[in-house]
Amino acid sequence: MDVAEALARRRSCRGYLPTAVPGEVVERVLALASRSASNSNSQPWQVHVVTGAAKRRLTEDLLAAYDTNERGRDYDYQPPAEDWPEPFRGRRRDFGDRLYGGALGIGREDGDRRAAHHRRNYDFFGAPVGMILTVSRRPRQGALVDAGLFLQSLMLAARAEGLDTCAQASLIDFSAVLRRNLRIPDEQLIVCGLSLGYGDRDHLTARCRTARLPLSSFVTFHDGEDEYCGA
Ligand SMILES: Cc1cc2nc3c(=O)[nH]c(=O)nc-3n(C[C@H](O)[C@H](O)[C@H](O)COP(=O)(O)O)c2cc1C
């Protein structure tokens, strides 16, 4: 699979087969992701890979923390739902409608069923492999950009191996649980989680399709002398 195909065929997977992912495949994917560009080749990322009994223990603790609402994260990946500005608020709502309404048949007002789906994040959606990505707290802003590149490379490399993934920022809502379980030092900022495995094509969530905006909505081409505004 070439890069274009991996990009076109990647989408977030929220239902996995129990099939184990061989350790050497996980290592191959991580090694490819480490080819990502980073500020002065600083490679600020660290990855915790959880499988087997370690994943079961972590999942139990995360679900318990979710049920008792013991939240706390290292940084605000996203604002609270009510603070999203337009046009992002509308796009977020459209995504929610596609996943909850379209794929799962759960209405906007059905908070209990929506929460039950959201809770599955903390079981890594049943994936055999979970990952937690951290970066050094200093220098922070650039390291977050680099971590984003790493995450995308990881997802594409996984796709090229026939694997599916879902980036999971929801996991960082329980950073104390992650820190305790995985012995993550305070100096490391917990950036994002990820599930990895072979996607279950029959899972209801596999029906969720997201759209993309046309280039004209986000690209400005500067190619004419008339537009030059400098001194
Ligand atoms: C950094 C990041 C964090 C995300 N966190 C979650 C998450 O916690 N749970 C989830 O179900 N999806 C999560 N997603 C997936 C997005 O919802 C998804 O990428 C977006 O809707 C576009 O759909 P696609 O990935 O299928 O193309 C996350 C994506 C990114 C890039």
Short mmCIF file of C-alpha atoms and ligand atoms in Angstrom, two decimals:
data_model
loop_
_atom_site.label_atom_id
_atom_site.label_comp_id
_atom_site.label_asym_id
_atom_site.label_seq_id
_atom_site.Cartn_x
_atom_site.Cartn_y
_atom_site.Cartn_z
CA MET A 1 0.00 0.00 0.00
CA ASP A 2 1.44 3.39 -0.92
CA VAL A 3 1.06 6.53 1.16
CA ALA A 4 -1.84 7.88 -0.89
CA GLU A 5 -3.75 4.64 -0.43
CA ALA A 6 -3.01 4.49 3.29
CA LEU A 7 -4.26 8.07 3.66
CA ALA A 8 -7.40 7.35 1.66
CA ARG A 9 -8.15 4.10 3.52
CA ARG A 10 -7.48 5.22 7.08
CA ARG A 11 -10.45 6.05 9.22
CA SER A 12 -11.02 5.95 12.93
CA CYS A 13 -11.94 2.46 14.07
CA ARG A 14 -14.15 2.00 17.13
CA GLY A 15 -14.72 -1.77 17.06
CA TYR A 16 -11.97 -4.43 16.85
CA LEU A 17 -11.60 -8.17 16.39
CA PRO A 18 -9.93 -9.99 19.31
CA THR A 19 -7.13 -11.13 16.94
CA ALA A 20 -3.71 -10.45 18.51
CA VAL A 21 -1.26 -8.18 16.70
CA PRO A 22 2.20 -9.83 16.49
CA GLY A 23 4.83 -7.96 18.50
CA GLU A 24 7.10 -7.58 15.48
CA VAL A 25 4.30 -5.87 13.54
CA VAL A 26 3.76 -3.38 16.39
CA GLU A 27 7.51 -2.71 16.44
CA ARG A 28 7.60 -2.24 12.66
CA VAL A 29 4.80 0.32 12.83
CA LEU A 30 6.50 2.21 15.68
CA ALA A 31 9.85 2.19 13.87
CA LEU A 32 8.22 3.67 10.76
CA ALA A 33 6.43 6.31 12.86
CA SER A 34 9.78 7.29 14.35
CA ARG A 35 10.78 8.48 10.86
CA SER A 36 8.46 11.47 11.46
CA ALA A 37 9.94 14.93 11.21
CA SER A 38 10.47 16.82 14.47
CA ASN A 39 11.98 20.11 15.59
CA SER A 40 15.76 19.82 15.00
CA ASN A 41 15.26 16.05 15.07
CA SER A 42 14.56 16.33 18.82
CA GLN A 43 12.14 13.34 18.67
CA PRO A 44 10.37 14.42 21.87
CA TRP A 45 7.88 11.50 21.93
CA GLN A 46 7.65 8.51 24.25
CA VAL A 47 5.17 5.69 23.66
CA HIS A 48 3.71 3.27 26.20
CA VAL A 49 2.36 0.12 24.54
CA VAL A 50 -0.14 -1.88 26.60
CA THR A 51 -1.29 -5.41 25.84
CA GLY A 52 -2.41 -8.52 27.75
CA ALA A 53 -2.65 -8.32 31.54
CA ALA A 54 -1.21 -4.77 31.62
CA LYS A 55 -3.98 -3.59 29.31
CA ARG A 56 -6.65 -5.38 31.33
CA ARG A 57 -5.41 -3.72 34.55
CA LEU A 58 -5.24 -0.29 32.94
CA THR A 59 -8.70 -0.67 31.40
CA GLU A 60 -10.22 -1.70 34.75
CA ASP A 61 -8.72 1.35 36.44
CA LEU A 62 -9.77 3.70 33.64
CA LEU A 63 -13.35 2.42 33.66
CA ALA A 64 -13.52 2.74 37.47
CA ALA A 65 -12.23 6.34 37.23
CA TYR A 66 -14.74 7.05 34.43
CA ASP A 67 -17.61 5.71 36.53
CA THR A 68 -16.61 7.81 39.56
CA ASN A 69 -15.73 10.79 37.36
CA GLU A 70 -12.20 11.27 38.72
CA ARG A 71 -11.08 13.49 35.88
CA GLY A 72 -7.87 15.46 35.41
CA ARG A 73 -5.68 16.07 32.38
CA ASP A 74 -2.24 17.53 31.69
CA TYR A 75 -3.41 20.00 29.03
CA ASP A 76 -6.64 21.06 27.36
CA TYR A 77 -6.76 19.19 24.10
CA GLN A 78 -10.18 20.65 23.46
CA PRO A 79 -12.52 23.21 25.03
CA PRO A 80 -15.73 22.14 26.80
CA ALA A 81 -18.57 21.41 24.33
CA GLU A 82 -20.30 24.78 24.95
CA ASP A 83 -17.15 26.78 24.20
CA TRP A 84 -16.53 25.53 20.66
CA PRO A 85 -16.69 28.48 18.23
CA GLU A 86 -18.19 28.26 14.76
CA PRO A 87 -17.47 26.83 12.25
CA PHE A 88 -15.93 24.08 14.37
CA ARG A 89 -18.98 23.69 16.59
CA GLY A 90 -21.09 22.82 13.53
CA ARG A 91 -18.52 20.36 12.19
CA ARG A 92 -18.29 18.70 15.61
CA ARG A 93 -22.07 18.37 15.70
CA ASP A 94 -22.08 16.90 12.19
CA PHE A 95 -19.53 14.30 13.29
CA GLY A 96 -21.61 13.46 16.37
CA ASP A 97 -24.70 13.02 14.17
CA ARG A 98 -22.83 10.68 11.84
CA LEU A 99 -21.42 8.51 14.63
CA TYR A 100 -24.25 8.50 17.17
CA GLY A 101 -27.31 9.14 15.01
CA GLY A 102 -26.21 7.60 11.70
CA ALA A 103 -24.03 4.65 12.67
CA LEU A 104 -25.30 3.76 16.15
CA GLY A 105 -28.91 4.96 15.89
CA ILE A 106 -28.62 6.95 19.15
CA GLY A 107 -30.55 10.24 19.27
CA ARG A 108 -29.06 13.54 20.49
CA GLU A 109 -31.17 13.49 23.63
CA ASP A 110 -30.30 9.92 24.64
CA GLY A 111 -27.52 10.85 27.04
CA ASP A 112 -27.31 7.41 28.67
CA ARG A 113 -26.67 5.53 25.44
CA ARG A 114 -24.26 8.18 24.22
CA ALA A 115 -22.33 7.90 27.49
CA ALA A 116 -22.33 4.09 27.17
CA HIS A 117 -20.68 4.42 23.78
CA HIS A 118 -18.23 7.05 25.01
CA ARG A 119 -17.27 4.77 27.92
CA ARG A 120 -15.92 2.24 25.38
CA ASN A 121 -13.00 4.62 24.79
CA TYR A 122 -11.64 3.41 28.12
CA ASP A 123 -11.54 -0.19 26.92
CA PHE A 124 -9.67 0.99 23.79
CA PHE A 125 -12.83 -0.06 21.91
CA GLY A 126 -11.84 -3.70 22.48
CA ALA A 127 -8.54 -3.35 20.57
CA PRO A 128 -5.79 -5.80 21.57
CA VAL A 129 -3.20 -3.01 21.71
CA GLY A 130 -3.44 0.34 23.46
CA MET A 131 -0.89 3.12 23.27
CA ILE A 132 -0.29 6.27 25.28
CA LEU A 133 1.81 8.99 23.70
CA THR A 134 3.70 11.46 25.89
CA VAL A 135 6.21 14.25 25.22
CA SER A 136 8.73 16.06 27.34
CA ARG A 137 7.08 19.10 29.01
CA ARG A 138 9.93 21.33 27.84
CA PRO A 139 9.86 22.71 25.18
CA ARG A 140 6.14 22.08 25.13
CA GLN A 141 4.39 23.80 22.20
CA GLY A 142 6.72 22.49 19.50
CA ALA A 143 6.73 19.04 21.03
CA LEU A 144 2.93 18.92 20.72
CA VAL A 145 3.19 19.64 16.99
CA ASP A 146 5.84 16.92 16.65
CA ALA A 147 3.63 14.49 18.59
CA GLY A 148 0.81 15.16 16.12
CA LEU A 149 3.07 14.25 13.22
CA PHE A 150 4.15 11.09 15.01
CA LEU A 151 0.55 10.10 15.64
CA GLN A 152 -0.43 10.50 12.00
CA SER A 153 2.63 8.54 10.83
CA LEU A 154 1.74 5.79 13.28
CA MET A 155 -1.81 5.57 11.96
CA LEU A 156 -0.65 5.45 8.33
CA ALA A 157 2.07 2.87 9.01
CA ALA A 158 -0.54 0.75 10.81
CA ARG A 159 -2.92 1.01 7.85
CA ALA A 160 -0.17 -0.14 5.50
CA GLU A 161 0.08 -3.30 7.69
CA GLY A 162 -3.67 -3.90 7.35
CA LEU A 163 -4.27 -2.59 10.87
CA ASP A 164 -6.80 -0.06 12.11
CA THR A 165 -6.44 2.66 14.70
CA CYS A 166 -8.27 5.38 16.56
CA ALA A 167 -6.51 8.35 18.12
CA GLN A 168 -8.09 8.83 21.55
CA ALA A 169 -7.74 12.15 23.32
CA SER A 170 -10.52 11.05 25.69
CA LEU A 171 -8.00 8.81 27.47
CA ILE A 172 -6.04 11.81 28.73
CA ASP A 173 -9.03 12.88 30.84
CA PHE A 174 -7.74 10.37 33.39
CA SER A 175 -4.06 11.20 33.33
CA ALA A 176 -3.53 10.27 37.01
CA VAL A 177 -4.66 6.71 36.24
CA LEU A 178 -2.36 6.51 33.21
CA ARG A 179 0.55 7.97 35.17
CA ARG A 180 0.12 5.55 38.07
CA ASN A 181 -0.37 2.42 35.94
CA LEU A 182 2.38 3.09 33.42
CA ARG A 183 4.77 4.85 35.81
CA ILE A 184 4.87 7.96 33.63
CA PRO A 185 7.11 10.58 35.26
CA ASP A 186 5.70 14.07 35.98
CA GLU A 187 8.17 15.55 33.51
CA GLN A 188 6.25 13.83 30.69
CA LEU A 189 3.06 15.44 29.39
CA ILE A 190 0.37 12.92 28.43
CA VAL A 191 -0.68 13.89 24.91
CA CYS A 192 -3.03 11.28 23.48
CA GLY A 193 -4.02 7.63 23.48
CA LEU A 194 -4.49 5.28 20.55
CA SER A 195 -6.13 1.92 19.96
CA LEU A 196 -4.59 -0.49 17.45
CA GLY A 197 -5.83 -3.78 16.05
CA TYR A 198 -7.73 -5.43 13.23
CA GLY A 199 -11.01 -3.62 12.70
CA ASP A 200 -14.33 -5.44 12.93
CA ARG A 201 -16.02 -4.47 9.67
CA ASP A 202 -19.40 -5.64 11.04
CA HIS A 203 -19.27 -3.38 14.09
CA LEU A 204 -22.02 -0.75 13.98
CA THR A 205 -19.48 2.07 14.32
CA ALA A 206 -17.82 0.94 11.07
CA ARG A 207 -20.77 2.57 9.27
CA CYS A 208 -19.57 6.01 10.36
CA ARG A 209 -18.17 7.98 7.42
CA THR A 210 -16.71 11.44 7.81
CA ALA A 211 -16.60 14.04 5.03
CA ARG A 212 -13.90 16.56 4.16
CA LEU A 213 -14.21 20.16 3.04
CA PRO A 214 -13.17 21.18 -0.49
CA LEU A 215 -9.75 22.82 -0.97
CA SER A 216 -11.45 26.15 -1.69
CA SER A 217 -12.62 26.32 1.95
CA PHE A 218 -9.15 26.12 3.48
CA VAL A 219 -6.49 26.91 0.87
CA THR A 220 -5.45 30.34 -0.41
CA PHE A 221 -3.18 30.27 -3.44
CA HIS A 222 -0.95 33.32 -3.77
CA ASP A 223 0.33 33.46 -7.31
CA GLY A 224 -0.36 36.92 -8.76
CA GLU A 225 1.60 40.17 -8.52
CA ASP A 226 -1.63 42.18 -7.85
CA GLU A 227 -1.96 40.59 -4.46
CA TYR A 228 1.46 41.77 -3.23
CA CYS A 229 0.88 44.06 -0.23
CA GLY A 230 4.46 44.51 1.01
CA ALA A 231 6.44 47.76 1.05
C1 LIG B 1 -5.83 13.85 18.34
C2 LIG B 1 -7.14 13.14 18.11
C3 LIG B 1 -7.87 12.68 19.19
C4 LIG B 1 -9.06 11.96 18.98
N1 LIG B 1 -9.74 11.47 20.06
C5 LIG B 1 -10.81 10.66 19.87
C6 LIG B 1 -11.44 10.01 20.98
O1 LIG B 1 -11.07 10.22 22.14
N2 LIG B 1 -12.44 9.15 20.73
C7 LIG B 1 -12.89 8.89 19.45
O2 LIG B 1 -13.82 8.09 19.29
N3 LIG B 1 -12.32 9.50 18.38
C8 LIG B 1 -11.28 10.35 18.56
N4 LIG B 1 -10.65 10.94 17.48
C9 LIG B 1 -11.09 10.61 16.11
C10 LIG B 1 -11.81 11.76 15.41
O3 LIG B 1 -13.14 11.83 15.86
C11 LIG B 1 -11.74 11.48 13.90
O4 LIG B 1 -10.40 11.53 13.49
C12 LIG B 1 -12.53 12.49 13.07
O5 LIG B 1 -13.90 12.44 13.37
C13 LIG B 1 -12.33 12.21 11.56
O6 LIG B 1 -12.75 10.91 11.25
P1 LIG B 1 -11.77 9.82 10.61
O7 LIG B 1 -10.57 9.70 11.52
O8 LIG B 1 -12.57 8.55 10.57
O9 LIG B 1 -11.36 10.31 9.28
C14 LIG B 1 -9.52 11.72 17.67
C15 LIG B 1 -8.75 12.20 16.59
C16 LIG B 1 -7.59 12.91 16.80
C17 LIG B 1 -6.80 13.40 15.62
#
